[in-house]
Amino acid sequence: MTDRLALLIFGLATGLIAAGVAANQPAVLPMPGVADAAQAHIDYKLKCQGCHRPDGSGDDTSNPPMRDMVARFLSVPGGREFLGRVPGVATAALDDARLANLVNWTLYTFDRQHMPKDFRPYTAAEINVLRQNPLRLERVETRARLVAGFMQAGKDRHIEN
């Protein structure tokens, strides 16, 4: 085998291997409103996962699940505000910009399938306003009302189809 042929074979093999590796890499999907996904993931680990678990599954009692659930709040009146006012968000020791980044990341990471097509990412200014009035004792009742609202809306949509 000539050196030139060996080089050609080596080049083709390297290209095929690189293409295979690239094909097996997870697709990076856009996350509007997430300026720094790596920082948001770190903030989630430090501020949220102790209660909501690394996979967002929560415990469905005192630490509700986020996985397959959290973006559904955006579909009912008052749900968007609720997400910015829950105690873990409103009192998080993060500045407003990092908190907005984290909330947006959480929505895309744990419940992308329920994100509204017209989603308007949370901004630092909006988070600042929402966290001024955190939910306390009324959190459980408010959450239950909102969940009932989006569960009913989902049933209604299913019936219409």
XYZ file of C-alpha atoms in Angstrom:
161
model
C 0.000 0.000 0.000
C 1.381 3.380 -0.906
C 1.781 6.150 1.614
C -0.716 8.234 -0.296
C -3.379 5.482 -0.225
C -2.744 4.845 3.478
C -3.165 8.568 4.180
C -6.404 8.638 2.207
C -7.788 5.620 4.098
C -6.701 7.129 7.416
C -8.374 10.438 6.517
C -11.624 8.745 5.529
C -11.664 6.610 8.678
C -10.989 9.644 10.872
C -13.785 11.578 9.156
C -16.250 8.723 9.592
C -15.346 8.365 13.267
C -15.733 12.117 13.820
C -19.097 12.090 12.039
C -20.247 9.175 14.206
C -19.188 10.941 17.389
C -20.950 14.129 16.300
C -24.093 12.196 15.422
C -24.192 10.689 18.916
C -23.932 14.043 20.673
C -27.211 15.302 22.146
C -28.765 18.120 20.205
C -28.517 21.478 21.904
C -31.997 22.931 21.717
C -32.557 26.674 21.963
C -33.580 28.094 25.326
C -34.700 31.710 24.859
C -34.092 33.682 28.034
C -31.293 31.381 29.191
C -28.124 33.419 28.916
C -25.936 30.824 30.639
C -27.241 27.253 30.792
C -24.164 25.983 32.643
C -24.614 28.591 35.390
C -28.329 27.812 35.601
C -27.547 24.123 36.043
C -25.092 24.936 38.833
C -27.650 27.237 40.474
C -30.269 24.482 40.237
C -27.900 22.054 41.933
C -27.141 24.536 44.711
C -30.583 26.064 45.245
C -33.246 23.625 44.024
C -32.267 20.005 43.654
C -32.030 19.355 47.382
C -35.826 19.512 47.489
C -36.908 18.997 43.877
C -34.290 16.283 43.176
C -31.703 16.284 40.372
C -34.270 15.124 37.803
C -37.000 17.552 38.918
C -39.247 14.736 40.179
C -39.798 16.277 43.630
C -41.735 14.243 46.163
C -45.296 15.326 45.295
C -45.915 16.323 48.916
C -43.971 19.298 50.210
C -41.630 19.602 47.204
C -43.796 19.317 44.097
C -42.434 17.819 40.905
C -41.240 20.077 38.139
C -40.584 17.361 35.573
C -43.424 17.227 33.024
C -45.348 19.789 35.081
C -43.716 23.181 35.649
C -44.367 24.787 32.246
C -48.044 23.899 32.487
C -48.422 26.738 35.002
C -47.810 29.124 32.101
C -51.102 28.001 30.534
C -53.422 29.246 33.289
C -54.176 32.738 34.593
C -51.903 33.520 37.524
C -49.564 30.614 36.807
C -46.707 32.718 35.465
C -46.822 34.934 38.530
C -47.041 31.882 40.804
C -43.720 30.541 39.485
C -41.969 33.781 40.403
C -43.590 33.993 43.828
C -43.178 30.474 45.247
C -40.952 30.642 48.319
C -38.011 28.760 46.810
C -37.870 31.184 43.899
C -38.820 34.432 45.612
C -36.361 33.972 48.469
C -33.487 32.374 46.546
C -30.126 33.924 47.323
C -29.498 34.855 43.679
C -29.668 38.205 41.967
C -32.662 38.826 39.715
C -30.794 38.145 36.456
C -29.424 34.790 37.612
C -32.816 33.866 39.022
C -34.566 34.681 35.724
C -31.913 32.599 33.935
C -32.565 29.719 36.357
C -36.368 29.868 36.083
C -36.222 29.906 32.270
C -33.695 27.036 32.267
C -35.884 25.027 34.640
C -38.908 25.412 32.369
C -37.014 24.223 29.290
C -35.082 21.496 31.095
C -37.921 19.843 32.983
C -40.998 20.538 30.869
C -40.134 21.636 27.340
C -43.123 19.725 25.944
C -45.572 22.043 27.714
C -43.832 25.315 26.861
C -46.254 27.683 25.128
C -45.298 28.538 21.562
C -45.525 32.227 22.455
C -43.439 31.895 25.648
C -42.012 35.187 26.825
C -38.898 34.455 28.906
C -38.785 35.809 32.422
C -36.605 38.884 32.753
C -34.640 40.164 35.716
C -37.094 43.066 36.041
C -40.126 40.750 36.108
C -38.509 38.428 38.658
C -37.672 41.467 40.803
C -41.333 42.506 40.904
C -42.673 38.982 41.529
C -40.305 38.131 44.334
C -41.340 41.254 46.275
C -44.559 39.463 47.216
C -43.638 35.829 47.956
C -46.327 33.255 48.590
C -46.329 31.913 52.121
C -49.284 30.142 53.714
C -51.393 30.462 50.565
C -48.853 28.599 48.405
C -50.456 25.152 48.699
C -53.989 26.390 48.023
C -52.830 28.567 45.119
C -50.876 25.702 43.555
C -53.831 23.324 43.891
C -56.148 25.833 42.188
C -53.703 26.388 39.311
C -53.065 22.660 38.832
C -56.809 22.020 38.733
C -57.075 24.760 36.105
C -54.506 23.332 33.735
C -55.653 19.763 34.305
C -59.221 20.788 33.388
C -57.982 22.791 30.398
C -56.092 19.693 29.208
C -59.224 17.550 29.497
C -61.242 20.165 27.618
C -58.694 20.241 24.796
C -58.689 16.455 24.648
C -62.496 16.388 24.386
C -62.483 18.994 21.594
C -60.016 17.001 19.468
